[in-house]
Amino acid sequence: MEIKNNYLEKVITLDGPAGSGKSTIAKMLAKEMGYYHIDSGAIYRAYTYAVIKKIGYLNSPEEFGDVFLKEKINPEQFSLQVYFENDTQIIKLDTEILNEQLRTRELTERIKYIADNISYRYKVNQILRDLAVRYPVIVDGRDMGTEVFPESRYKFYIDASIEVRAKRRYEEYIQNYKKNHIDIEEIKKEIQKRDEQDKNRKIGALKIPEDAIIIDTSNLTRNMVLNLLLTYLQKKF
Ligand code: C5P
């Protein structure tokens, strides 16, 4: 019990929708404070990648979802490791280190089926809690302050307008994939669809924790957001 109380002193949660900037800020904050950053979305992405490796992309996300359910693929079938190396979160599937392959649009369209599944949610939550017991962490996601670390004292909800979030994702795709034929309106629709799915999930839905500080990053630079968070944290620590 003692460990449990202590470790929650070192857990800072950042929740928010896709493209709100929470991962970028979580990384900066972790560096500034000497904490470790955990990207919980990347773990859901990694399990989605593992399932895709097993059953393929199939013809559509819906068909992928049907086969995933029919074949009862559970997370224990995969050897997925999450750990820190040089202060960075590493996700390894068997011997493969996962990075950019987790960020494609095709994979993103299929995450829903894994993120809606209770076995995967339990598994991811367990991985997150195990890391938080061993390291001081800043953890970003959708349900960090509500489901996974409800007793954390330091909770933030990071938001931004849909226009700003779509623009950020658009720039990310252009930079990462060197593609310039992406339609920003299409990205906006994809984000809106994901917001709907994330907010209406039966367990682990995206919600604002009651005791969270809400920050809208639409008109703020990264450094402004970082300073804002540090100011709030200094008051609380
Ligand atoms: O943050 P990111 O966009 O990488 O998350 C990918 C997806 O993983 C989200 O849209 C959501 O469906 C799922 N997710 C979740 N719970 C979390 C983090 C992510 O369900 N804590």
XYZ file of C-alpha atoms and ligand atoms in Angstrom:
258
model
C 0.000 0.000 0.000
C 2.860 2.327 0.848
C 4.327 1.964 -2.628
C 0.947 2.770 -4.151
C 0.622 6.067 -2.299
C 4.184 7.077 -3.019
C 4.128 6.355 -6.673
C 1.079 8.504 -7.286
C 3.087 11.517 -6.125
C 5.184 11.021 -9.254
C 2.466 10.616 -11.860
C 1.384 13.551 -14.004
C -1.447 12.883 -16.442
C -2.169 14.681 -19.705
C -5.380 13.739 -21.483
C -6.910 15.214 -24.590
C -8.089 14.588 -28.149
C -5.961 13.744 -31.214
C -3.760 16.612 -32.334
C -4.160 18.657 -29.156
C -0.380 18.698 -28.761
C -0.325 16.646 -25.572
C 2.460 14.264 -26.630
C 4.781 17.075 -27.681
C 4.147 18.924 -24.435
C 4.467 15.757 -22.346
C 7.893 15.150 -23.909
C 9.062 18.700 -23.219
C 7.752 18.613 -19.663
C 9.419 15.261 -18.971
C 12.758 16.628 -20.160
C 12.385 19.748 -18.074
C 11.467 17.847 -14.905
C 13.702 14.810 -15.328
C 10.629 12.552 -15.609
C 9.904 9.815 -18.137
C 7.314 10.318 -20.835
C 4.833 7.528 -21.558
C 2.764 7.780 -24.738
C -0.172 5.441 -24.023
C -1.640 5.935 -27.519
C 1.560 4.462 -28.977
C 0.920 1.249 -27.002
C -2.603 0.961 -28.474
C -1.020 1.606 -31.856
C 1.578 -1.116 -31.226
C -1.091 -3.715 -30.425
C -2.978 -2.649 -33.556
C 0.238 -3.158 -35.528
C 0.646 -6.619 -33.987
C -2.913 -7.582 -34.963
C -2.391 -6.241 -38.500
C 0.746 -8.381 -38.779
C -1.346 -11.381 -37.839
C -4.480 -10.900 -39.957
C -3.475 -8.202 -42.465
C -5.198 -4.870 -43.168
C -8.019 -6.673 -45.033
C -10.278 -4.723 -47.374
C -11.627 -2.172 -44.946
C -11.412 -1.202 -41.270
C -14.847 -2.819 -40.760
C -13.704 -6.152 -42.203
C -10.555 -5.911 -40.065
C -12.769 -5.365 -36.996
C -14.952 -8.377 -37.849
C -12.030 -10.752 -38.314
C -10.302 -9.432 -35.193
C -13.394 -10.250 -33.120
C -14.115 -13.562 -34.817
C -10.597 -14.865 -34.317
C -10.592 -13.802 -30.654
C -7.099 -12.398 -30.823
C -6.067 -11.476 -27.305
C -3.071 -9.362 -26.221
C -1.363 -12.247 -24.420
C -0.596 -13.770 -27.827
C 1.933 -11.035 -28.507
C 5.346 -10.464 -27.070
C 5.221 -6.694 -26.668
C 7.668 -4.909 -24.394
C 7.533 -1.300 -23.285
C 10.582 0.120 -21.536
C 12.845 3.160 -21.366
C 16.227 3.520 -23.013
C 18.142 6.807 -22.826
C 15.037 8.401 -21.297
C 12.925 7.411 -24.308
C 9.985 5.038 -24.420
C 10.791 1.996 -26.544
C 8.108 -0.385 -27.813
C 9.330 -3.714 -29.093
C 7.276 -6.422 -30.767
C 9.339 -9.620 -30.721
C 12.633 -8.156 -31.952
C 11.184 -5.237 -33.941
C 11.366 -1.723 -32.501
C 8.234 0.195 -33.452
C 8.243 3.863 -34.434
C 7.008 5.469 -37.633
C 5.198 2.289 -38.695
C 2.693 3.073 -35.925
C 1.700 6.440 -37.396
C 0.172 5.561 -40.766
C -3.400 6.522 -41.618
C -4.291 2.907 -42.469
C -3.268 1.770 -38.999
C -4.952 4.747 -37.310
C -8.258 3.796 -38.972
C -8.071 0.358 -37.352
C -7.087 1.266 -33.761
C -10.707 1.628 -32.671
C -11.260 -2.141 -32.579
C -8.292 -2.709 -30.312
C -8.954 0.345 -28.115
C -12.613 -0.691 -27.629
C -11.613 -4.164 -26.461
C -11.574 -4.718 -22.715
C -8.678 -7.240 -22.719
C -6.440 -4.764 -24.516
C -7.469 -1.936 -22.202
C -6.631 -4.009 -19.119
C -3.333 -5.040 -20.627
C -2.302 -1.487 -21.581
C -3.370 -0.160 -18.167
C -1.296 -2.818 -16.473
C 1.778 -1.886 -18.547
C 1.269 1.787 -17.660
C 0.871 1.150 -13.936
C 3.904 -1.144 -13.859
C 6.032 1.611 -15.407
C 4.608 4.262 -13.073
C 5.577 2.240 -10.020
C 9.193 2.161 -11.184
C 9.676 5.630 -12.705
C 8.433 9.183 -12.187
C 6.193 9.613 -15.238
C 4.279 12.050 -17.379
C 1.721 9.966 -19.153
C -0.470 11.121 -22.029
C -3.633 9.583 -23.421
C -7.411 9.689 -23.224
C -8.260 8.103 -19.860
C -5.094 8.593 -17.814
C -6.621 10.929 -15.222
C -9.997 9.179 -15.120
C -9.380 5.412 -15.372
C -5.727 4.573 -15.070
C -4.434 7.041 -12.472
C -7.586 8.555 -10.948
C -5.715 9.284 -7.721
C -2.956 11.309 -9.353
C -2.781 14.841 -7.956
C -1.493 16.375 -11.164
C -3.956 16.204 -14.029
C -4.188 18.247 -17.190
C -6.622 18.217 -20.077
C -5.049 19.573 -23.243
C -7.381 20.751 -25.995
C -7.352 22.797 -29.213
C -9.839 23.775 -31.918
C -10.547 21.223 -34.646
C -8.994 23.563 -37.266
C -5.721 23.804 -35.366
C -5.608 20.070 -34.669
C -6.214 19.202 -38.328
C -3.483 21.627 -39.416
C -1.004 20.074 -36.972
C -1.725 16.539 -38.233
C -1.537 17.736 -41.848
C 1.917 19.219 -41.261
C 3.029 16.052 -39.475
C 1.975 13.857 -42.423
C 3.699 16.139 -44.921
C 6.888 16.132 -42.879
C 6.934 12.417 -42.088
C 5.770 10.955 -45.352
C 6.859 13.716 -47.750
C 3.422 13.531 -49.340
C 1.817 16.691 -50.605
C -1.447 15.369 -51.975
C -3.166 15.156 -48.599
C -6.460 16.974 -48.267
C -6.694 18.895 -45.004
C -10.518 18.636 -45.040
C -10.205 14.858 -45.143
C -7.861 14.925 -42.152
C -10.344 17.110 -40.317
C -13.091 14.537 -40.941
C -10.834 11.699 -39.755
C -10.063 13.573 -36.533
C -13.748 14.340 -35.940
C -14.574 10.665 -36.428
C -11.858 9.655 -33.971
C -13.086 12.246 -31.435
C -16.544 10.667 -31.644
C -15.138 7.169 -31.179
C -12.858 8.242 -28.322
C -15.624 10.110 -26.484
C -18.234 7.374 -26.866
C -16.115 4.338 -25.982
C -17.849 2.225 -23.299
C -14.728 1.990 -21.155
C -11.753 4.315 -21.167
C -13.603 7.087 -22.983
C -12.049 10.509 -23.457
C -13.432 12.802 -20.751
C -12.180 15.736 -18.763
C -11.160 14.526 -15.295
C -13.109 16.446 -12.669
C -9.972 17.736 -10.992
C -7.978 18.509 -14.159
C -6.616 21.858 -15.250
C -7.857 22.543 -18.780
C -5.519 24.182 -21.277
C -6.543 25.231 -24.785
C -3.395 25.258 -26.907
C -5.002 26.680 -30.102
C -3.341 30.075 -29.801
C -0.320 29.188 -27.696
C 3.208 28.222 -28.703
C 4.736 25.056 -27.274
C 6.894 27.050 -24.904
C 3.913 29.014 -23.655
C 2.078 25.759 -22.873
C 5.146 24.322 -21.188
C 5.536 27.388 -18.982
C 1.871 27.318 -18.090
C 2.115 23.692 -16.984
C 5.279 24.338 -15.010
C 3.613 27.254 -13.228
C 0.631 25.112 -12.222
C 2.921 22.290 -11.099
C 5.115 24.604 -9.036
C 2.030 25.758 -7.173
C 1.005 22.165 -6.436
C 4.340 20.508 -5.642
O -2.777 9.503 -28.995
P -2.933 8.716 -30.264
O -3.629 9.472 -31.358
O -1.649 8.118 -30.738
O -3.880 7.507 -29.861
C -4.313 6.591 -30.801
C -5.653 5.991 -30.417
O -5.471 5.104 -29.317
C -6.749 6.966 -29.951
O -7.531 7.494 -30.984
C -7.602 6.100 -29.064
O -8.519 5.399 -29.843
C -6.607 5.129 -28.489
N -6.227 5.487 -27.133
C -7.047 5.101 -26.095
N -6.687 5.368 -24.814
C -5.562 6.015 -24.532
C -4.707 6.456 -25.577
C -5.082 6.181 -26.871
O -8.098 4.509 -26.336
N -5.230 6.225 -23.270
